[in-house]
């Protein structure tokens, strides 16, 4: 059944982070650019997620925007927790210039430093200032919305 909130379409990304000598990634659809100058990006992360702890500690994250055929990567990072699984042992990846893991199927990555944290119900909005960005492949992103099958 269609609803109004389902009409909010966004790109889907794996947001990666490093803390406690570990790396982790989380599938994020609630994300958008929020400032032109300096460029800033906001992501909304559930307070119970392992990634929430790691981003709150490290104050940095990398948005890896997935290509439209990469639903299995979105599913891997979006249905398992880094508390109990090393998700990066199940997918090929490279490292960004800033040493964040970049999973296969990433068309563009954006490295950010957290400059603001805002409460939003059961989520926290982490606002990140863009430190570095790289387009890897000029292809269409995986779109999240009412027709997303995950
Ligand atoms: C398509 C998709 C989009 C998602 N978007 C978000 C999101 O925007 N924010 C969020 O907190 N969780 C989102 N999730 C859920 C998390 O990715 C999921 O709970 C994940 O297992 C948390 O991993 P972690 O415990 O390692 O942080 C999404 C999941 C899927 C499949």
Coordinates of N, CA, C and O and ligand atoms in Angstrom, one line a residue:
X1 N 0.9 -1.2 0.0 CA 0.0 0.0 0.0 C 0.9 1.3 0.0 O 1.8 1.4 0.8
X2 N 0.7 2.2 -0.9 CA 1.5 3.4 -1.0 C 1.2 4.3 0.1 O 0.1 4.3 0.7
X3 N 2.3 5.0 0.6 CA 2.0 6.1 1.6 C 2.9 7.3 1.2 O 3.8 7.2 0.4
X4 N 2.6 8.4 1.9 CA 3.3 9.7 1.5 C 4.8 9.6 1.7 O 5.6 10.0 0.9
X5 N 5.2 9.0 2.8 CA 6.7 9.0 3.1 C 7.4 8.1 2.1 O 8.6 8.3 1.8
X6 N 6.7 7.1 1.5 CA 7.3 6.3 0.5 C 7.7 7.0 -0.8 O 8.5 6.6 -1.6
X7 N 7.1 8.3 -0.9 CA 7.4 9.1 -2.1 C 8.7 9.9 -1.9 O 9.1 10.6 -2.8
X8 N 9.4 9.8 -0.7 CA 10.7 10.4 -0.6 C 11.7 9.4 -1.1 O 12.0 8.4 -0.5
X9 N 12.3 9.7 -2.2 CA 13.3 8.8 -2.9 C 14.7 9.4 -2.6 O 14.9 10.6 -2.6
X10 N 15.6 8.5 -2.3 CA 17.0 8.9 -2.0 C 18.0 7.9 -2.7 O 17.6 6.8 -3.0
X11 N 19.2 8.3 -2.8 CA 20.3 7.3 -3.2 C 20.6 6.4 -2.0 O 20.3 6.8 -0.9
X12 N 21.0 5.3 -2.3 CA 21.4 4.3 -1.2 C 22.9 4.2 -1.2 O 23.6 4.1 -2.2
X13 N 23.5 4.3 0.0 CA 24.9 4.2 0.2 C 25.3 3.2 1.3 O 24.5 2.9 2.2
X14 N 26.5 2.8 1.2 CA 27.1 2.1 2.4 C 28.0 3.2 3.0 O 28.9 3.7 2.4
X15 N 27.7 3.5 4.3 CA 28.5 4.5 5.0 C 29.5 3.7 5.8 O 29.2 2.8 6.6
X16 N 30.8 4.0 5.6 CA 31.8 3.2 6.3 C 32.6 4.1 7.3 O 32.6 5.3 7.2
X17 N 33.2 3.4 8.3 CA 33.8 4.2 9.4 C 34.9 3.3 10.0 O 34.9 2.1 9.8
X18 N 35.8 3.9 10.7 CA 36.9 3.3 11.4 C 36.9 3.7 12.9 O 36.9 4.9 13.1
X19 N 37.0 2.8 13.8 CA 37.1 3.1 15.2 C 37.5 1.8 15.9 O 37.2 0.7 15.5
X20 N 38.1 2.0 17.1 CA 38.6 0.9 17.9 C 39.4 -0.1 17.1 O 39.3 -1.3 17.3
X21 N 40.2 0.3 16.1 CA 41.0 -0.6 15.3 C 40.1 -1.5 14.4 O 40.7 -2.4 13.8
X22 N 38.9 -1.1 14.2 CA 38.0 -1.9 13.4 C 37.4 -1.1 12.3 O 37.4 0.2 12.4
X23 N 36.9 -1.7 11.2 CA 36.2 -1.0 10.2 C 34.7 -1.6 10.2 O 34.5 -2.8 10.5
X24 N 33.8 -0.8 9.8 CA 32.4 -1.3 9.7 C 31.7 -0.4 8.6 O 32.2 0.6 8.2
X25 N 30.6 -1.0 8.1 CA 29.8 -0.2 7.2 C 28.3 -0.5 7.4 O 27.9 -1.5 8.0
X26 N 27.5 0.5 7.1 CA 26.0 0.4 7.3 C 25.3 0.9 6.1 O 25.7 2.0 5.5
X27 N 24.3 0.3 5.6 CA 23.5 0.8 4.5 C 22.7 1.9 5.0 O 22.0 1.8 6.1
X28 N 22.7 3.0 4.3 CA 22.0 4.3 4.7 C 21.2 4.8 3.5 O 21.8 5.0 2.4
X29 N 19.9 5.0 3.7 CA 19.1 5.7 2.6 C 18.7 7.1 3.1 O 18.4 7.9 2.2
X30 N 18.7 7.3 4.4 CA 18.3 8.6 4.8 C 19.5 9.5 4.9 O 20.2 9.6 5.9
X31 N 19.7 10.2 3.8 CA 20.9 11.0 3.7 C 20.7 12.0 2.6 O 20.0 11.8 1.6
X32 N 21.4 13.2 2.7 CA 21.3 14.2 1.7 C 22.4 15.2 1.8 O 23.0 15.4 2.9
X33 N 22.6 16.0 0.8 CA 23.5 17.2 0.9 C 22.8 18.3 1.6 O 21.6 18.5 1.3
X34 N 23.5 19.0 2.5 CA 22.8 20.0 3.3 C 23.5 21.4 3.2 O 22.9 22.4 3.7
X35 N 24.7 21.5 2.6 CA 25.3 22.8 2.4 C 26.1 22.9 1.1 O 26.7 21.9 0.7
X36 N 26.0 24.0 0.5 CA 26.8 24.2 -0.8 C 28.2 24.6 -0.5 O 29.1 24.0 -1.0
X37 N 28.4 25.6 0.5 CA 29.7 26.1 0.8 C 29.9 26.3 2.3 O 29.2 27.2 2.8
X38 N 30.6 25.6 3.0 CA 31.4 24.4 2.5 C 30.4 23.3 2.2 O 29.4 23.2 2.8
X39 N 30.8 22.4 1.3 CA 30.0 21.2 1.0 C 29.8 20.3 2.3 O 30.8 20.0 3.0
X40 N 28.5 20.0 2.6 CA 28.2 19.2 3.8 C 27.1 18.2 3.4 O 26.3 18.4 2.6
X41 N 27.2 17.0 4.1 CA 26.3 15.9 3.9 C 25.7 15.5 5.2 O 26.5 15.5 6.2
X42 N 24.4 15.2 5.3 CA 23.9 14.7 6.6 C 23.4 13.2 6.4 O 22.8 12.9 5.3
X43 N 23.7 12.4 7.4 CA 23.2 11.0 7.4 C 22.4 10.8 8.7 O 22.7 11.4 9.7
X44 N 21.3 10.0 8.6 CA 20.5 9.7 9.8 C 20.7 8.3 10.2 O 20.5 7.3 9.5
X45 N 21.3 8.1 11.4 CA 21.7 6.8 11.9 C 20.9 6.4 13.1 O 20.9 7.1 14.1
X46 N 20.3 5.2 13.1 CA 19.5 4.7 14.3 C 20.4 4.6 15.5 O 21.5 4.2 15.4
X47 N 19.8 5.0 16.7 CA 20.7 5.1 17.9 C 21.1 3.7 18.4 O 22.1 3.6 19.1
X48 N 20.4 2.7 18.0 CA 20.8 1.3 18.4 C 21.8 0.7 17.5 O 22.4 -0.4 17.8
X49 N 22.2 1.3 16.4 CA 23.1 0.7 15.4 C 24.5 0.7 16.0 O 25.0 1.7 16.6
X50 N 25.3 -0.4 15.7 CA 26.7 -0.4 16.0 C 27.4 0.8 15.4 O 28.3 1.4 16.0
X51 N 27.1 1.1 14.2 CA 27.7 2.2 13.4 C 27.5 3.5 14.2 O 28.4 4.4 14.1
X52 N 26.4 3.7 14.9 CA 26.1 4.9 15.6 C 27.2 5.1 16.7 O 27.8 6.2 16.8
X53 N 27.6 4.0 17.4 CA 28.6 4.1 18.4 C 30.0 4.5 17.7 O 30.7 5.3 18.2
X54 N 30.3 3.8 16.6 CA 31.6 4.1 16.0 C 31.7 5.5 15.4 O 32.8 6.1 15.5
X55 N 30.6 6.0 14.8 CA 30.7 7.3 14.2 C 30.8 8.4 15.3 O 31.5 9.3 15.3
X56 N 30.0 8.1 16.4 CA 30.0 9.1 17.6 C 31.4 9.1 18.2 O 31.9 10.2 18.6
X57 N 32.2 8.0 18.1 CA 33.5 8.0 18.7 C 34.6 8.6 17.7 O 35.4 9.4 18.1
X58 N 34.5 8.2 16.4 CA 35.5 8.6 15.5 C 35.3 9.9 14.9 O 36.2 10.5 14.3
X59 N 34.0 10.4 14.9 CA 33.7 11.7 14.3 C 34.1 11.8 12.8 O 34.4 12.9 12.3
X60 N 33.9 10.7 12.1 CA 34.2 10.7 10.7 C 33.5 9.5 10.0 O 33.2 8.5 10.7
X61 N 33.2 9.7 8.8 CA 32.5 8.6 8.0 C 32.8 8.9 6.5 O 33.2 10.0 6.1
X62 N 32.5 7.8 5.8 CA 32.7 7.9 4.3 C 31.4 7.4 3.6 O 31.0 6.2 3.9
X63 N 30.7 8.2 2.8 CA 29.5 7.8 2.1 C 29.9 7.1 0.8 O 30.6 7.8 0.0
X64 N 29.6 5.9 0.6 CA 29.9 5.1 -0.6 C 28.6 4.9 -1.4 O 27.8 4.0 -1.0
X65 N 28.4 5.6 -2.4 CA 27.1 5.6 -3.1 C 27.1 4.4 -4.1 O 28.0 4.2 -4.9
X66 N 26.1 3.5 -3.9 CA 26.1 2.2 -4.7 C 25.5 2.4 -6.1 O 24.5 3.2 -6.3
X67 N 26.0 1.6 -7.0 CA 25.5 1.5 -8.4 C 24.1 0.8 -8.3 O 23.8 0.0 -7.4
X68 N 23.2 1.1 -9.3 CA 21.8 0.6 -9.2 C 21.6 -0.9 -9.2 O 20.6 -1.3 -8.7
X69 N 22.6 -1.6 -9.6 CA 22.5 -3.1 -9.6 C 23.1 -3.7 -8.3 O 23.2 -5.0 -8.2
X70 N 23.4 -3.0 -7.4 CA 24.2 -3.5 -6.2 C 23.3 -3.7 -5.0 O 23.6 -3.4 -3.8
X71 N 22.1 -4.3 -5.2 CA 21.2 -4.5 -4.1 C 21.8 -5.5 -3.1 O 21.5 -5.4 -1.9
X72 N 22.6 -6.5 -3.6 CA 23.1 -7.5 -2.6 C 24.1 -6.9 -1.7 O 24.2 -7.3 -0.5
X73 N 24.8 -5.8 -2.1 CA 25.7 -5.1 -1.2 C 24.9 -4.3 -0.2 O 25.2 -4.3 1.0
X74 N 23.9 -3.7 -0.6 CA 23.0 -2.9 0.3 C 22.4 -3.9 1.3 O 22.3 -3.6 2.5
X75 N 22.0 -5.1 0.9 CA 21.4 -6.1 1.8 C 22.4 -6.6 2.8 O 22.1 -6.7 4.0
X76 N 23.7 -6.8 2.3 CA 24.7 -7.3 3.3 C 24.9 -6.3 4.4 O 24.9 -6.7 5.6
X77 N 25.1 -5.0 4.0 CA 25.4 -4.0 5.0 C 24.2 -3.5 5.8 O 24.3 -2.9 6.8
X78 N 23.0 -3.8 5.2 CA 21.8 -3.3 5.8 C 20.9 -4.3 6.6 O 19.9 -4.0 7.2
X79 N 21.4 -5.6 6.6 CA 20.6 -6.6 7.4 C 21.5 -7.4 8.4 O 21.1 -8.3 9.0
X80 N 22.8 -7.0 8.5 CA 23.7 -7.6 9.5 C 24.3 -6.5 10.3 O 24.5 -5.4 9.8
X81 N 24.7 -6.8 11.6 CA 25.3 -5.8 12.4 C 26.8 -6.1 12.5 O 27.2 -7.3 12.7
X82 N 27.6 -5.1 12.5 CA 29.1 -5.2 12.8 C 29.4 -5.7 14.2 O 30.5 -6.0 14.5
X83 N 28.4 -5.7 15.0 CA 28.6 -6.2 16.4 C 28.9 -7.7 16.4 O 29.7 -8.2 17.2
X84 N 28.3 -8.4 15.4 CA 28.4 -9.8 15.4 C 29.0 -10.3 14.1 O 29.2 -11.5 13.9
X85 N 29.3 -9.5 13.1 CA 29.8 -9.9 11.8 C 30.8 -8.9 11.3 O 30.6 -7.7 11.3
X86 N 31.9 -9.4 10.7 CA 32.8 -8.5 9.9 C 32.3 -8.5 8.5 O 32.6 -9.4 7.7
X87 N 31.5 -7.5 8.2 CA 30.8 -7.4 6.9 C 31.9 -7.4 5.8 O 31.6 -7.9 4.7
X88 N 33.0 -6.7 6.0 CA 34.0 -6.6 4.9 C 34.7 -7.9 4.6 O 35.4 -8.0 3.6
X89 N 34.5 -9.0 5.4 CA 35.1 -10.3 5.0 C 34.1 -11.0 4.0 O 34.5 -12.0 3.5
X90 N 33.0 -10.3 3.7 CA 32.0 -10.9 2.7 C 31.9 -10.2 1.4 O 31.0 -10.5 0.6
X91 N 32.8 -9.2 1.2 CA 32.7 -8.3 0.0 C 34.1 -7.8 -0.4 O 34.9 -7.7 0.5
X92 N 34.3 -7.7 -1.7 CA 35.6 -7.1 -2.1 C 35.5 -5.6 -1.8 O 34.5 -5.0 -1.9
X93 N 36.7 -5.1 -1.5 CA 36.8 -3.6 -1.3 C 38.2 -3.1 -1.5 O 39.1 -3.8 -1.6
X94 N 38.2 -1.8 -1.7 CA 39.5 -1.1 -1.8 C 39.5 -0.1 -0.7 O 38.6 0.0 0.1
X95 N 40.6 0.7 -0.6 CA 40.7 1.7 0.4 C 40.7 3.1 -0.2 O 41.3 3.3 -1.3
X96 N 40.0 4.0 0.4 CA 40.0 5.4 -0.1 C 41.3 6.1 0.2 O 42.1 5.6 1.0
X97 N 41.4 7.3 -0.3 CA 42.7 8.1 0.1 C 42.8 8.3 1.6 O 43.9 8.3 2.1
X98 N 41.6 8.5 2.2 CA 41.6 8.6 3.7 C 41.6 7.3 4.4 O 41.3 7.3 5.6
X99 N 41.8 6.2 3.7 CA 41.8 4.9 4.4 C 40.5 4.3 4.8 O 40.5 3.5 5.7
X100 N 39.4 4.8 4.3 CA 38.1 4.2 4.5 C 37.9 3.0 3.6 O 38.3 3.1 2.4
X101 N 37.3 1.9 4.0 CA 37.0 0.8 3.1 C 35.9 1.2 2.1 O 34.9 1.9 2.5
X102 N 36.1 0.9 0.8 CA 35.1 1.3 -0.2 C 34.6 0.0 -0.9 O 35.4 -0.7 -1.6
X103 N 33.4 -0.5 -0.6 CA 32.9 -1.8 -1.1 C 32.7 -1.8 -2.6 O 32.5 -0.7 -3.2
X104 N 32.9 -3.0 -3.2 CA 32.7 -3.1 -4.7 C 31.3 -2.6 -5.0 O 30.3 -2.7 -4.2
X105 N 31.2 -2.0 -6.2 CA 29.9 -1.5 -6.6 C 29.7 0.0 -6.2 O 28.6 0.6 -6.5
X106 N 30.7 0.6 -5.6 CA 30.6 2.0 -5.2 C 30.9 2.9 -6.5 O 31.9 2.7 -7.1
X107 N 30.0 3.8 -6.8 CA 30.3 4.7 -8.0 C 30.9 6.0 -7.5 O 31.5 6.7 -8.4
X108 N 30.8 6.4 -6.3 CA 31.3 7.6 -5.8 C 31.5 7.6 -4.3 O 30.6 7.0 -3.6
X109 N 32.6 8.1 -3.8 CA 32.6 8.2 -2.3 C 32.9 9.6 -1.8 O 33.5 10.5 -2.6
X110 N 32.4 9.9 -0.6 CA 32.5 11.2 0.0 C 33.0 11.0 1.4 O 32.3 10.5 2.3
X111 N 34.2 11.5 1.7 CA 34.8 11.4 3.1 C 34.4 12.6 3.9 O 34.5 13.8 3.4
X112 N 33.9 12.4 5.1 CA 33.4 13.5 5.9 C 33.9 13.5 7.3 O 34.2 12.4 7.9
X113 N 34.0 14.7 7.8 CA 34.3 14.9 9.3 C 33.1 15.4 9.9 O 32.5 16.4 9.5
X114 N 32.7 14.8 11.0 CA 31.4 15.2 11.7 C 31.6 16.5 12.4 O 32.5 16.8 13.1
X115 N 30.7 17.5 12.0 CA 30.8 18.8 12.6 C 29.6 19.1 13.5 O 29.5 20.1 14.2
X116 N 28.5 18.3 13.4 CA 27.3 18.5 14.2 C 26.5 17.2 14.3 O 26.6 16.4 13.4
X117 N 25.9 17.0 15.5 CA 25.1 15.9 15.8 C 23.7 16.4 16.3 O 23.7 17.2 17.2
X118 N 22.6 16.0 15.6 CA 21.3 16.4 16.0 C 20.4 15.3 16.3 O 20.3 14.3 15.6
X119 N 19.7 15.3 17.5 CA 18.7 14.3 17.8 C 17.5 14.3 16.8 O 17.0 15.4 16.5
X120 N 17.1 13.2 16.4 CA 15.9 13.1 15.5 C 15.2 11.8 15.9 O 15.3 10.8 15.2
X121 N 14.3 11.9 16.9 CA 13.6 10.8 17.4 C 14.5 9.6 17.7 O 15.4 9.8 18.6
X122 N 14.3 8.5 17.1 CA 15.2 7.3 17.4 C 16.4 7.3 16.6 O 17.2 6.3 16.6
X123 N 16.7 8.3 15.8 CA 17.9 8.5 15.0 C 18.7 9.7 15.5 O 18.2 10.6 16.1
X124 N 20.0 9.7 15.1 CA 20.8 10.9 15.2 C 21.3 11.3 13.8 O 21.7 10.5 13.0
X125 N 21.1 12.6 13.5 CA 21.6 13.1 12.3 C 23.0 13.6 12.5 O 23.3 14.5 13.3
X126 N 24.0 12.9 11.8 CA 25.4 13.4 11.8 C 25.6 14.2 10.6 O 25.4 13.8 9.4
X127 N 26.0 15.5 10.8 CA 26.3 16.4 9.7 C 27.8 16.3 9.5 O 28.6 16.6 10.4
X128 N 28.2 16.0 8.2 CA 29.6 15.9 7.9 C 30.1 16.9 6.9 O 29.4 17.2 5.9
X129 N 31.2 17.6 7.3 CA 31.9 18.5 6.3 C 32.7 17.6 5.3 O 33.4 16.7 5.8
X130 N 32.5 17.9 4.0 CA 33.2 17.0 3.0 C 34.7 17.3 3.1 O 35.1 18.5 2.9
X131 N 35.5 16.3 3.3 CA 37.0 16.4 3.3 C 37.5 16.1 1.9 O 38.5 16.7 1.4
X132 N 36.9 15.0 1.3 CA 37.4 14.6 0.0 C 36.3 13.9 -0.7 O 35.5 13.2 0.0
X133 N 36.2 14.0 -2.0 CA 35.2 13.3 -2.7 C 35.8 12.7 -4.0 O 36.7 13.4 -4.6
X134 N 35.3 11.6 -4.5 CA 35.8 11.0 -5.7 C 34.7 10.3 -6.5 O 34.0 9.4 -5.9
X135 N 34.6 10.6 -7.8 CA 33.7 9.9 -8.6 C 34.5 8.7 -9.3 O 35.5 8.9 -9.9
X136 N 34.0 7.5 -9.0 CA 34.7 6.3 -9.5 C 34.1 5.8 -10.9 O 34.8 5.3 -11.7
X137 N 32.8 6.0 -11.0 CA 32.1 5.5 -12.2 C 30.9 6.4 -12.5 O 30.1 6.6 -11.5
X138 N 30.8 6.9 -13.7 CA 29.6 7.8 -14.0 C 28.4 6.9 -14.4 O 28.1 6.7 -15.5
X139 N 27.8 6.4 -13.3 CA 26.6 5.4 -13.5 C 25.5 5.9 -12.6 O 25.7 6.7 -11.7
X140 N 24.3 5.3 -12.8 CA 23.2 5.6 -12.0 C 23.3 5.0 -10.6 O 23.7 3.8 -10.5
X141 N 22.8 5.7 -9.5 CA 22.8 5.1 -8.2 C 21.6 4.2 -7.9 O 20.6 4.3 -8.6
X142 N 21.8 3.4 -6.9 CA 20.7 2.5 -6.4 C 19.7 3.5 -5.6 O 20.1 4.1 -4.7
X143 N 18.5 3.5 -6.1 CA 17.5 4.4 -5.5 C 16.7 3.7 -4.4 O 16.2 2.5 -4.6
X144 N 16.5 4.3 -3.3 CA 15.6 3.8 -2.2 C 14.3 4.6 -2.2 O 14.3 5.8 -2.2
X145 N 13.2 3.8 -2.1 CA 11.9 4.5 -2.1 C 10.9 3.4 -1.9 O 11.1 2.3 -1.6
X146 N 9.6 3.7 -2.3 CA 8.5 2.8 -2.0 C 8.7 1.5 -2.8 O 8.1 0.5 -2.3
X147 N 9.4 1.5 -3.9 CA 9.5 0.2 -4.6 C 10.8 -0.6 -4.3 O 11.0 -1.6 -4.9
X148 N 11.6 -0.1 -3.3 CA 12.8 -0.8 -3.0 C 12.4 -2.2 -2.4 O 11.5 -2.3 -1.6
X149 N 13.0 -3.2 -2.9 CA 12.6 -4.6 -2.6 C 13.2 -5.1 -1.3 O 12.7 -6.0 -0.7
X150 N 14.2 -4.4 -0.7 CA 14.9 -4.9 0.5 C 13.9 -4.8 1.7 O 13.2 -3.8 1.8
Ligands
LIG1 C1 17.9 -0.2 2.0 C2 18.2 0.0 3.4 C3 18.3 1.3 3.9 C4 18.6 1.6 5.2 N1 18.7 2.9 5.6 C5 19.1 3.2 7.0 C6 19.2 4.5 7.4 O1 19.1 5.5 6.6 N2 19.6 4.7 8.7 C7 19.7 3.7 9.6 O2 20.1 3.9 10.8 N3 19.6 2.4 9.2 C8 19.3 2.1 7.9 N4 19.1 0.8 7.5 C9 19.3 -0.3 8.5 C10 20.8 -0.6 8.8 O3 21.6 -0.6 7.6 C11 20.9 -1.9 9.5 O4 20.2 -1.9 10.7 C12 22.3 -2.4 9.7 O5 22.3 -3.8 10.0 C13 23.0 -1.7 10.9 O6 24.3 -2.2 11.0 P1 25.4 -1.9 12.2 O7 24.7 -2.5 13.5 O8 26.6 -2.7 11.8 O9 25.5 -0.5 12.3 C14 18.8 0.5 6.1 C15 18.8 -0.8 5.7 C16 18.5 -1.0 4.3 C17 18.4 -2.5 3.9

